[in-house]
Amino acid sequence: MQYGYFDDNSREYVITRPDTPYPWINYLGSEDFYGLFSNTSGGYCFYRDARMLRLTRYRYNNVPTDAGGRYFYLRDDGDVWTPSWMPMKSKLDRYECRHGMGYSRIFSSRNGLEFYQVSFVPLRDNCEIHKITLKNESKIDKYIDMFSFIEFCLWNANDDMTNFQRNFSIGEVEVEGSRIYHKTEYRERRNHYAVWAVNVPVAGFDTDRQTFLGLYNGFDHPDTVFKGESNNSIASGWAPIGSHHIKARLAPGESQTYVFVLGYCENHENEKWERSGTINKKPANTLLEKYGSPDAADRALAALNEYWKNLLGRFTVDAEDKKMARMAGVWNQYQCMVTFNMSRSASYFESGIGRGMGFRDSNQDLLGFVHLVPERARARILDIAATQFPDGSAYHQYQPLTKRGNNEVGSGFNDDPLWLICGVAAYIKETGDYGILDEKVPFDNNEALADTLFIHLKRSFDYTVTHTGPHGLPLIGRADWNDCLNLNCFSKTPGESFQTTANFESGIAESVLIAAIFAFTGPDYAEICRRTGRNDEAQYAEKSIAAMIEAINNHGWDGRWFLRAYDAHGKKIGSRECEDGKIFIESNGFAVMAGIGTNDGRAQLALDSVKEHLDTKYGIVLLQPAYKDYHIELGEVSSYPPGYKENAGIFCHNNPWVTIAETKLGRGNRAFETYTKICPAYREDDSDLRRMEPYVYAQMVAGKDAVRHGEAKNSWLTGTAAWTFVSISQYILGVRPVFDGLMIDPCIPSTMRGFSVTRRFRGADYHISVDNSAGVEKGIKSIMIDGNPLDGEALKKLTLPAFGDGKVHKIDVVMG
Ligand code: GLC
Ligand code: GLC
C-alpha cells in the first residue's frame, strides 16, 4: 500500500495520510542550523551539533512514537484539534504533508477551518520559520484560539535527558510581548539563547510545561488549550516551554497568516547583558525584524527554492523509468546533502548524542556530494584530514562543533586511512583542483604537526603498506568497513562496546576487504603522484599495489569467491570451509570494482556466487549462512540475530559495490537489477512492509533469515546514499568524472532505449543524450561533441575534455 506519491514537478513527496508506517521525516537546514521534521510536525532542531546545542527537546523511543515537535493547537468554538494530526490524532477532513527540498508543508482542515503550515530554515540564518495560515472556509464567523507549543532542551541533549537533579532547578526564560526567550545557563558560561516568537500581538503565553499541560497530561491534552486561555506562566526550573496564545476572528472566506520564528542567538562575551539579569536581545531583534512578515518569509522560501533548483541543476536525468529518474535526479542527491551535513549524528535512529562525524563515513559521503558544492567538500576534506595521526591512522570519529578527534572511540579501524585517498581523489576528479594537495593540514589537530595534504595521503597509503599480516594482507585492527567484524576483540563482558574495548593487536587477523579497497583506491593515489610530478612515489605505489593484488590472488581467493578475512588464529572467514559466514558481499564487490579477476573469469564467478548465495527479492544480504551463535573470535557481527544488521541483513551500503562491479563486467541488466532492489522508489507500494520513507535509502533491510524480511530500518544517514548515487550516475548512466575530464561509459539494461543527463562539470554544462536503440548493455559506437565526432585517443578513453568555458555543450552518444 502507498501512503503518498512523488510530485516530480515540485520535487516533493506528498504524504496523503498521517498514520504512515513510521514517521516519515525531512531535514530542514543547509549549513549550520538544522531541524528534523516529521510528517506530523514532530522532531527537533539544533545549531551545528545535535548533542551540544539542541534547541528543542525530543524523546527517542517514546510512547507514542514521535511525540514532541512544533505544535499548533486550534480551538474552534470549543472544538480542540491539532492540524498536524499528532499529538491529538485529531480526525481531519483533509490532510496532506509535502516534504520538499529543505522545507515541509502541512495542509489540513476540519469543520471548515483550513490550516496551512510551511516550515523551513532560511539560507544563512540560524532559525526555523513556520509560516501558518488559517482560513475560514465555512459560512459563519469563526472565533479561533491558536496555541503554539515547543519544549526547550537545556542545550546539552545528553545532560538534558540524564541530569535531572541539576536540570530541574536551572531552567530560565524571559518574555517580552510575543517573544519568548530561553536562557538556561546564560547566566554563567553560555553566550547563546533561543527565541520563539510570532509576528503578531498575543493574548497570552506560557513557558512552564506543567502549567500549560497539567502534570498528568500528555501533549495530546493540554489543559490550557481546553480551557481556552493562557496562564502567562514564567518557568523557573523544571521544564521550560514556549507557547503563544493567538486569538483570531475570521469571517467566511477570510484568512490570517502568522510567522513563527524559532532562532538561535549568540552574543559576544562582553555584550551578553542589556542590564543586570536581562539578556541582550539585539541579535534576536535583528533576526525577528528580518522575518517579521509573511512576505519576508515567502522571499526566504523562494531563495531556498532557487538554491536547490541550482544545486540539482548540476546533475539532471531524464529517462522513461521515472522511478530511476526521480531518485537519481532529485532524492538521492538530496539525501547525499543530508548525509554530508549530518554524517551519522541525528536522525530518527541516531540520537544526535552518540556519534559525531565518522572518518570513513564522511569521506564516503563526499562521493555523492562533491558535485553539488565542491568548496564545502574541500573544506570537509581538510577537517577530516586534521584528525589523522602522524602514522597515517586516524580518529574514527570527530565532533562537528570542535572538529577534534573523539578520544572515547579512538582509532584502530584499519580501513579508515584509505577512505581519505578515496575522498580526495573524487574531489580532484570533480574539480581538477590539485592545489588542495599543497594545503597545510595538522595531524592530530596539532598545528605543530602540520604537513601538506599530499603527505596525509602518503601516510594513509603507507599505513596500509606497513600494516600487513602473515599473508601480506592488511591487518584489520578493531574492524574494517564492517564495524562488526571485531577479530581482535574477544569480548565476554555484557554491554561492552565491541569497537572500543581494550583490543589486543594480534598481528594476525587480516582483511581481504582492506586489501581490495587498497587495490581500488591505490591507483588513484599513484595517478595523483604522476600528475604532480612525483614519479618515484608513483612507481613505489604501483609496486605496492601489485604486491597487494598478488596477496589477494594467492591468499584471498576461495575457489568460487573472494575470502573475507583471516581471524586472529589465522582461520579463514568467508570460506566454503566455514560452517556459517561462508560468503560475504563486501570483499567480492570491492575486489571486482578494483578489477581483480576480470581477466581470468574469477570476477564473474565471484559475482555469480554473490547472486546465487546472497541475493534476495529486496537486495543482497551481507553474508550467508547467517551466524546462529555468538562467536567470540568474530565479535559483534555474530551478536545480531540472523538477518539483521551485519549478520546477514541487507546492509544497503555495500549493494552498490556489487552494482558497480557488475558494470565492470558489462552486465547492465544485472547491475540495474541490483540497483532497483534497494531503491526506495521501487518499493513505494510496499510501504507496509518496508515502513521507511519511499524517498530515501535506509541503512538496512531485514535479510531472508529475519522474521520481517524486507522491513527497512535506519533511514537517511547511511553511506548507501553516496554509493548508490555513484553507482547510478557514474557507472550505470556512466557519466563519470576522471582526472582527464568527463568519461561517458554507460552500462544499462538492454531494454533501456536511451536517456539523457545534464551535468555541470568544471565550469561547463554537458547536455548528454544517449541512444541505445541497438539494445546493448554496454559499448559505445560514437560520441559527437557539438556536432563533431570524438575520435582517436579521446574516443578510446571515452573521455570528454573539461571545457571550462562556461558554455553548454551538446553531447550525442550512440551505444552499440
Ligand atoms: C555503519 C557505520 C559505517 C560502517 C557500517 C558497516 O553504517 O556508520 O561506518 O561502515 O555501519 O558496519
Ligand atoms: C554497528 C552498526 C554500525 C555502527 C557500529 C558502532 O556496526 O551497524 O552502524 O557504526 O555498530 O556503533
Coordinates of N, CA and C in Angstrom, one line a residue, residues 76-180:
D76 N -11.6 25.9 18.0 CA -12.6 26.5 17.1 C -13.9 26.3 17.8
D77 N -14.4 27.3 18.4 CA -15.7 27.2 19.0 C -15.8 26.0 20.0
G78 N -14.7 25.9 20.8 CA -14.7 24.8 21.8 C -14.2 23.5 21.2
D79 N -14.1 23.4 19.9 CA -13.5 22.1 19.3 C -12.0 22.2 19.3
V80 N -11.3 21.4 20.0 CA -9.8 21.5 20.1 C -9.2 20.4 19.2
W81 N -8.3 20.8 18.3 CA -7.6 19.8 17.5 C -6.2 20.2 17.1
T82 N -5.5 19.3 16.6 CA -4.1 19.6 16.1 C -4.0 19.3 14.7
P83 N -3.8 20.3 13.9 CA -3.8 20.2 12.4 C -2.7 19.3 11.9
S84 N -1.6 19.0 12.6 CA -0.6 18.1 12.1 C -0.9 16.7 12.5
W85 N -2.2 16.5 12.9 CA -2.7 15.2 13.4 C -2.1 14.9 14.7
M86 N -0.8 14.6 14.8 CA -0.2 14.5 16.2 C -0.1 15.8 16.8
P87 N -0.2 15.9 18.1 CA -0.2 14.9 19.1 C -1.6 14.4 19.5
M88 N -2.7 15.0 19.0 CA -4.0 14.6 19.4 C -4.6 13.5 18.6
K89 N -3.9 13.2 17.5 CA -4.5 12.3 16.5 C -5.9 12.7 16.1
S90 N -6.1 14.0 15.8 CA -7.4 14.6 15.5 C -7.9 14.0 14.2
K91 N -9.2 13.8 14.2 CA -9.8 13.4 12.9 C -9.8 14.7 12.0
L92 N -9.3 14.5 10.8 CA -9.1 15.6 9.9 C -10.0 15.4 8.7
D93 N -10.6 16.5 8.2 CA -11.3 16.3 6.9 C -10.4 16.2 5.7
R94 N -9.3 16.9 5.8 CA -8.2 16.8 4.8 C -6.9 16.8 5.5
Y95 N -5.9 16.1 4.9 CA -4.6 16.1 5.4 C -3.6 15.9 4.3
E96 N -2.6 16.6 4.3 CA -1.5 16.4 3.3 C -0.2 17.0 3.8
C97 N 0.9 16.2 3.7 CA 2.2 16.7 4.1 C 3.0 16.6 2.8
R98 N 3.7 17.7 2.5 CA 4.6 17.7 1.4 C 6.0 18.0 1.9
H99 N 6.9 17.0 1.7 CA 8.3 17.1 2.0 C 9.0 17.6 0.7
G100 N 9.6 18.7 0.8 CA 10.4 19.2 -0.4 C 11.8 19.4 0.0
M101 N 12.5 20.1 -0.9 CA 13.9 20.3 -0.7 C 14.2 21.3 0.3
G102 N 14.4 20.9 1.6 CA 14.7 21.8 2.7 C 13.5 22.4 3.3
Y103 N 12.4 22.0 2.9 CA 11.1 22.6 3.6 C 10.1 21.5 3.6
S104 N 9.1 21.7 4.5 CA 7.9 20.8 4.5 C 6.7 21.7 4.7
R105 N 5.6 21.1 4.1 CA 4.3 21.8 4.2 C 3.3 20.8 4.8
I106 N 2.5 21.3 5.7 CA 1.3 20.5 6.1 C 0.1 21.3 5.8
F107 N -0.9 20.6 5.2 CA -2.2 21.2 5.0 C -3.2 20.3 5.6
S108 N -4.1 20.9 6.3 CA -5.2 20.1 6.8 C -6.5 21.0 7.1
S109 N -7.6 20.3 7.3 CA -8.8 21.1 7.6 C -9.8 20.3 8.4
R110 N -10.6 21.0 9.1 CA -11.6 20.4 9.9 C -12.7 21.4 10.1
N111 N -13.9 21.0 9.9 CA -15.1 21.8 10.2 C -15.0 23.2 9.5
G112 N -14.5 23.2 8.3 CA -14.4 24.4 7.5 C -13.3 25.3 7.9
L113 N -12.4 24.9 8.8 CA -11.3 25.7 9.2 C -10.0 25.1 8.5
E114 N -9.4 25.8 7.6 CA -8.2 25.3 6.9 C -6.9 25.8 7.6
F115 N -6.0 24.9 7.6 CA -4.7 25.2 8.3 C -3.6 24.9 7.3
Y116 N -2.7 25.8 7.2 CA -1.6 25.6 6.2 C -0.3 26.0 6.9
Q117 N 0.6 25.1 6.9 CA 1.9 25.3 7.5 C 3.0 25.1 6.5
V118 N 4.0 26.0 6.5 CA 5.2 25.7 5.8 C 6.4 26.0 6.7
S119 N 7.3 25.0 6.8 CA 8.4 25.1 7.7 C 9.7 24.9 7.0
F120 N 10.6 25.8 7.4 CA 11.9 25.7 6.7 C 13.0 26.5 7.5
V121 N 14.2 26.2 7.2 CA 15.3 27.0 7.7 C 15.8 27.9 6.6
P122 N 15.8 29.2 6.7 CA 16.2 30.0 5.6 C 17.7 29.9 5.4
L123 N 18.2 30.2 4.2 CA 19.6 30.2 3.9 C 20.3 31.2 4.8
R124 N 21.4 30.8 5.4 CA 22.3 31.7 6.1 C 21.8 32.2 7.5
D125 N 20.5 32.0 7.9 CA 20.1 32.4 9.2 C 19.9 31.2 10.1
N126 N 20.1 31.4 11.4 CA 20.0 30.3 12.3 C 18.7 30.2 13.0
C127 N 17.7 29.8 12.2 CA 16.4 29.7 12.8 C 15.5 28.8 11.9
E128 N 14.4 28.3 12.5 CA 13.3 27.7 11.8 C 12.3 28.7 11.6
I129 N 11.6 28.7 10.4 CA 10.5 29.6 10.2 C 9.3 28.7 10.0
H130 N 8.2 29.0 10.7 CA 6.9 28.3 10.5 C 5.9 29.3 10.1
K131 N 5.5 29.3 8.9 CA 4.5 30.2 8.5 C 3.2 29.5 8.5
I132 N 2.2 30.1 9.2 CA 1.0 29.4 9.4 C -0.2 30.3 8.9
T133 N -1.0 29.7 8.1 CA -2.2 30.4 7.6 C -3.5 29.7 8.1
L134 N -4.4 30.4 8.6 CA -5.7 29.9 9.0 C -6.7 30.5 8.0
K135 N -7.6 29.7 7.5 CA -8.6 30.2 6.6 C -10.0 29.7 7.0
N136 N -10.9 30.6 7.0 CA -12.3 30.1 7.3 C -13.0 29.8 6.0
E137 N -13.3 28.5 5.8 CA -14.0 28.1 4.6 C -15.4 27.8 4.9
S138 N -15.9 28.2 6.1 CA -17.3 27.9 6.4 C -18.1 29.1 6.1
K139 N -19.4 29.0 6.4 CA -20.3 30.1 6.1 C -20.6 31.0 7.3
I140 N -19.9 30.7 8.4 CA -20.2 31.5 9.6 C -18.9 32.1 10.1
D141 N -19.0 33.1 10.9 CA -17.8 33.7 11.5 C -17.2 32.7 12.4
K142 N -15.8 32.7 12.5 CA -15.2 31.7 13.4 C -14.4 32.5 14.4
Y143 N -14.4 32.1 15.6 CA -13.6 32.7 16.7 C -12.5 31.6 17.1
I144 N -11.3 31.8 16.7 CA -10.3 30.8 16.9 C -9.3 31.2 18.0
D145 N -8.9 30.2 18.8 CA -7.8 30.4 19.6 C -6.7 29.4 19.1
M146 N -5.5 30.0 18.8 CA -4.4 29.1 18.4 C -3.3 29.2 19.5
F147 N -2.8 28.0 19.9 CA -1.7 28.0 20.9 C -0.5 27.3 20.2
S148 N 0.6 28.0 20.2 CA 1.8 27.4 19.7 C 2.4 26.6 20.8
F149 N 3.3 25.6 20.5 CA 3.9 24.9 21.6 C 5.2 24.3 21.1
I150 N 6.3 24.6 21.8 CA 7.6 23.9 21.7 C 8.1 23.6 23.1
E151 N 8.9 22.6 23.3 CA 9.5 22.4 24.6 C 11.0 22.6 24.4
F152 N 11.6 23.4 25.2 CA 13.0 23.7 25.1 C 13.9 22.5 25.7
C153 N 15.0 22.3 25.0 CA 16.0 21.4 25.5 C 17.0 22.3 26.2
L154 N 17.6 21.8 27.3 CA 18.6 22.6 28.0 C 19.9 22.5 27.4
W155 N 20.0 22.6 26.1 CA 21.2 22.7 25.3 C 21.9 21.4 25.1
N156 N 22.5 20.9 26.1 CA 23.3 19.6 26.0 C 22.3 18.4 26.1
A157 N 22.0 17.8 25.0 CA 20.9 16.9 24.9 C 21.2 15.6 25.8
N158 N 22.4 15.3 25.9 CA 22.7 14.1 26.8 C 22.4 14.5 28.2
D159 N 22.9 15.6 28.7 CA 22.7 16.0 30.0 C 21.2 16.3 30.3
D160 N 20.6 16.8 29.3 CA 19.1 17.1 29.4 C 18.3 15.9 29.7
M161 N 18.8 14.7 29.3 CA 18.0 13.5 29.5 C 18.4 12.7 30.7
T162 N 19.5 13.2 31.4 CA 20.0 12.3 32.4 C 20.2 13.1 33.7
N163 N 20.5 14.4 33.7 CA 21.0 15.1 34.9 C 19.8 15.9 35.5
F164 N 18.8 15.2 36.0 CA 17.6 15.9 36.5 C 17.8 16.6 37.8
Q165 N 18.7 16.1 38.6 CA 19.0 16.7 39.9 C 19.4 18.2 39.7
R166 N 20.1 18.4 38.6 CA 20.5 19.8 38.3 C 19.5 20.5 37.5
N167 N 19.1 19.8 36.4 CA 18.3 20.5 35.4 C 16.9 21.0 35.9
F168 N 16.3 20.3 36.8 CA 15.0 20.7 37.3 C 15.1 22.1 38.1
S169 N 16.3 22.5 38.3 CA 16.5 23.8 39.0 C 17.1 24.9 38.2
I170 N 17.4 24.7 37.0 CA 18.2 25.7 36.3 C 17.4 26.4 35.1
G171 N 16.3 25.9 34.8 CA 15.6 26.5 33.6 C 15.2 27.9 33.8
E172 N 15.5 28.8 32.8 CA 15.2 30.2 32.9 C 14.7 30.7 31.6
V173 N 13.7 31.6 31.7 CA 13.2 32.3 30.5 C 13.0 33.8 30.7
E174 N 12.8 34.5 29.6 CA 12.3 35.9 29.6 C 11.2 36.0 28.6
V175 N 10.2 36.8 28.9 CA 9.2 37.0 27.9 C 9.0 38.5 27.7
E176 N 8.9 38.9 26.4 CA 8.7 40.3 26.1 C 7.7 40.3 25.0
G177 N 6.5 40.7 25.3 CA 5.4 40.7 24.2 C 5.3 39.3 23.6
S178 N 5.5 39.2 22.3 CA 5.2 37.9 21.6 C 6.5 37.1 21.5
R179 N 7.5 37.5 22.2 CA 8.8 36.9 22.1 C 9.2 36.1 23.4
I180 N 9.4 34.9 23.3 CA 9.8 34.0 24.4 C 11.3 33.7 24.3

